[in-house]
Amino acid sequence: FPEMLSNPRLIPVHGTLNVVMNQNVTLSCRSDSGSPPVRYTLFKCNQTVSTLNRPDLTPGLFNLTISSASDISEYKCKAENNISGGGKYSNSLNFTLLEPISKPVLSSPTSQAKKGQNVTLSCLSENGSLPITYVFFKGRRSISQPVKMHKSEAAVIFLFINSSSDFGTYKCRAENSFCNTTKYSNSFNFTLAEERSHSQPLIISLGLILLLFVIGFALAIPLFIIPLYKASE
């Protein structure tokens, strides 16, 4: 007797929904039970993409090319036979577009520091599929645990400048799931801030007093000394 179709299953043939731009992918739509022949229709955002006819219960294979952001939209398929009524619909699928990360930028609010000061370093790749994992280095030695960011925000670490060696060269590394891509940042160095001597304000004050004395003496010459000189003639 003719049998109604079961709800079809829509799956990626290669087992992953992670794709890159211009990648070719294949989706399989199949009803496990029901009377053939079967007609499979693939939809993208409720718009028909393609239709395939099968004389038996072998899956309908739909070949796609991910060529734009709209191609990662929601997909469904429908299976129909002679007694299926309105047909049976599958689960929905959405692709995830993978994007390589850009070179991260390592920066700090200050480029100068002195011993005993707390400073921060931030590392950010502006482009790339999330999550992005960051690691900070001083020289070739890592100075942080991997920091996984699920938002397009910089990873930040806090440092304490304790000795001259802390003024070394810093870098950070960024990576995501795009083909195991790893990229390193620019180099960053803190410079030692010049500490003002405690005697410097005193020297400046004495200099100002001396300057005022010289100016006062110069103003006193025409007021007092010249009249006295004329009176003595």
XYZ file of C-alpha atoms in Angstrom:
233
model
C 0.000 0.000 0.000
C 1.210 3.568 -0.633
C 2.864 5.019 2.446
C 3.202 8.659 3.441
C 6.705 10.052 3.628
C 8.451 10.665 6.917
C 9.796 14.121 7.651
C 13.022 14.483 5.695
C 16.393 15.249 7.275
C 18.511 18.032 5.829
C 22.235 17.644 6.544
C 25.515 18.882 5.063
C 27.229 16.056 3.204
C 30.657 16.929 4.593
C 29.380 17.191 8.155
C 30.054 20.854 8.919
C 28.125 24.081 8.565
C 31.282 26.199 8.825
C 32.027 27.641 5.396
C 34.251 30.219 3.726
C 33.377 32.586 0.921
C 33.156 30.989 -2.559
C 33.063 27.486 -1.089
C 31.037 24.729 -2.775
C 28.794 22.789 -0.407
C 26.314 19.931 -0.783
C 23.136 19.472 1.231
C 21.391 16.131 1.472
C 17.606 15.892 1.886
C 16.137 12.457 2.578
C 12.979 10.805 3.906
C 13.790 7.481 5.554
C 10.393 5.953 4.881
C 7.473 6.359 2.486
C 6.424 5.330 -0.973
C 8.557 6.552 -3.913
C 8.877 8.327 -6.234
C 9.857 11.351 -4.147
C 10.244 14.992 -5.096
C 12.623 17.048 -2.969
C 12.563 20.839 -2.925
C 15.210 23.015 -1.259
C 14.263 26.408 0.164
C 16.386 29.344 1.249
C 14.434 31.793 3.437
C 11.195 30.252 2.105
C 12.282 30.859 -1.498
C 12.645 27.847 -3.801
C 16.257 27.096 -4.705
C 15.961 23.828 -6.614
C 13.798 20.710 -7.053
C 14.931 17.107 -7.598
C 12.967 13.927 -8.413
C 14.039 10.536 -7.102
C 12.532 7.195 -8.219
C 13.379 5.651 -4.827
C 14.302 6.742 -1.304
C 17.836 7.832 -2.170
C 18.587 11.363 -0.929
C 18.252 14.473 -3.014
C 21.649 16.181 -3.212
C 21.708 19.948 -3.681
C 24.954 21.652 -4.693
C 25.427 25.247 -3.586
C 28.118 27.908 -3.782
C 28.542 30.328 -0.894
C 29.166 33.518 -2.857
C 27.602 36.198 -0.631
C 26.442 36.818 2.921
C 22.865 35.971 1.917
C 23.947 32.405 1.106
C 24.386 31.588 4.797
C 20.661 32.088 5.416
C 18.205 29.489 6.718
C 17.696 26.396 4.537
C 14.912 23.815 4.631
C 13.749 21.065 2.318
C 10.400 19.489 1.543
C 9.655 15.916 0.514
C 6.543 14.998 -1.471
C 5.083 11.839 -2.999
C 1.736 10.998 -4.533
C -0.060 10.780 -1.180
C 1.869 13.244 0.970
C -0.697 16.004 0.828
C 1.167 19.268 1.361
C 4.489 17.504 1.743
C 6.728 17.040 4.763
C 9.311 19.607 5.844
C 12.769 19.064 7.280
C 14.727 20.699 10.042
C 16.346 24.047 9.243
C 20.063 24.692 8.729
C 22.165 27.837 8.905
C 25.732 28.115 7.707
C 28.394 29.924 9.701
C 30.698 32.041 7.578
C 34.332 31.764 8.649
C 36.537 34.804 8.092
C 40.331 34.933 8.551
C 41.580 37.219 11.279
C 43.393 40.446 10.516
C 46.772 41.241 12.048
C 46.143 42.158 15.682
C 47.153 45.538 17.051
C 48.914 45.705 20.423
C 48.542 49.022 22.243
C 48.521 50.696 25.649
C 47.081 53.962 26.975
C 50.645 54.992 27.832
C 54.000 54.353 26.188
C 56.000 55.625 29.175
C 56.169 54.011 32.582
C 58.284 54.013 35.686
C 59.171 51.325 38.180
C 56.338 50.533 40.555
C 53.636 51.505 38.035
C 50.661 49.424 36.870
C 50.076 49.427 33.099
C 47.701 47.718 30.672
C 48.137 46.130 27.249
C 45.268 45.492 24.820
C 45.249 43.260 21.741
C 42.588 43.428 19.020
C 42.005 41.901 15.577
C 39.397 44.112 13.927
C 38.319 41.421 11.437
C 37.800 37.709 11.793
C 35.242 35.103 12.799
C 34.514 34.843 16.501
C 35.593 33.588 18.895
C 39.174 34.879 18.699
C 41.809 33.647 21.143
C 44.616 35.978 22.228
C 47.916 35.267 23.975
C 50.375 37.936 25.192
C 54.164 37.588 25.012
C 57.240 39.356 26.344
C 59.997 38.396 24.000
C 59.275 34.765 23.155
C 57.786 33.920 26.536
C 54.019 33.900 26.999
C 52.885 36.041 29.912
C 49.169 35.208 29.877
C 46.772 32.321 29.617
C 44.812 32.167 26.319
C 42.048 34.782 26.408
C 39.026 33.783 24.282
C 36.871 36.702 23.162
C 33.315 36.022 21.944
C 32.740 39.673 21.055
C 34.638 42.082 18.820
C 36.476 43.534 21.786
C 40.128 43.765 22.736
C 41.710 41.328 25.142
C 43.352 43.225 28.013
C 46.028 42.265 30.541
C 47.409 44.194 33.506
C 51.140 44.419 34.171
C 53.255 45.691 37.047
C 56.519 47.369 36.064
C 58.849 46.012 38.703
C 62.309 46.021 37.133
C 64.269 47.115 34.087
C 63.483 43.821 32.352
C 59.807 44.777 32.310
C 60.634 47.413 29.679
C 61.259 44.640 27.124
C 59.450 43.973 23.843
C 55.837 42.836 23.999
C 53.682 41.139 21.342
C 50.364 39.332 21.148
C 49.014 36.477 19.038
C 45.506 36.019 17.668
C 43.874 32.926 16.195
C 40.413 31.641 15.305
C 38.943 28.518 13.698
C 39.632 29.612 10.115
C 42.082 27.005 8.813
C 44.145 27.280 12.009
C 45.162 30.818 11.096
C 47.571 32.467 13.560
C 48.788 36.057 13.328
C 51.141 38.129 15.463
C 50.865 41.792 16.337
C 53.267 44.684 16.111
C 55.960 45.010 18.776
C 55.389 47.324 21.719
C 57.935 48.731 24.166
C 57.460 50.817 27.268
C 60.020 53.569 27.753
C 61.251 54.717 31.132
C 59.546 57.939 32.199
C 61.966 60.597 33.423
C 61.489 61.236 37.107
C 61.775 64.877 38.101
C 64.323 65.637 40.812
C 63.024 66.907 44.160
C 65.516 69.779 43.976
C 64.196 70.927 40.613
C 61.267 73.007 42.004
C 63.649 74.688 44.484
C 66.088 75.646 41.742
C 63.262 77.063 39.648
C 61.987 79.087 42.624
C 65.434 80.522 43.392
C 65.881 81.428 39.753
C 62.583 83.301 39.733
C 63.512 85.194 42.939
C 66.864 86.199 41.444
C 65.177 87.336 38.245
C 62.692 89.453 40.196
C 65.556 90.962 42.213
C 67.401 91.935 39.029
C 64.253 93.453 37.537
C 63.578 95.384 40.776
C 67.140 96.674 40.869
C 66.895 97.809 37.268
C 63.682 99.693 38.026
C 65.217 101.323 41.107
C 68.096 102.927 39.176
C 66.064 105.728 37.549
C 63.947 106.274 40.688
C 66.604 106.543 43.389
C 70.157 106.341 42.191
C 70.003 108.947 39.363
C 68.300 111.658 41.539
C 70.912 111.104 44.261
C 73.671 111.419 41.725
C 72.271 114.734 40.434
C 71.855 116.085 43.988
C 75.496 115.449 44.727
C 76.704 117.544 41.751
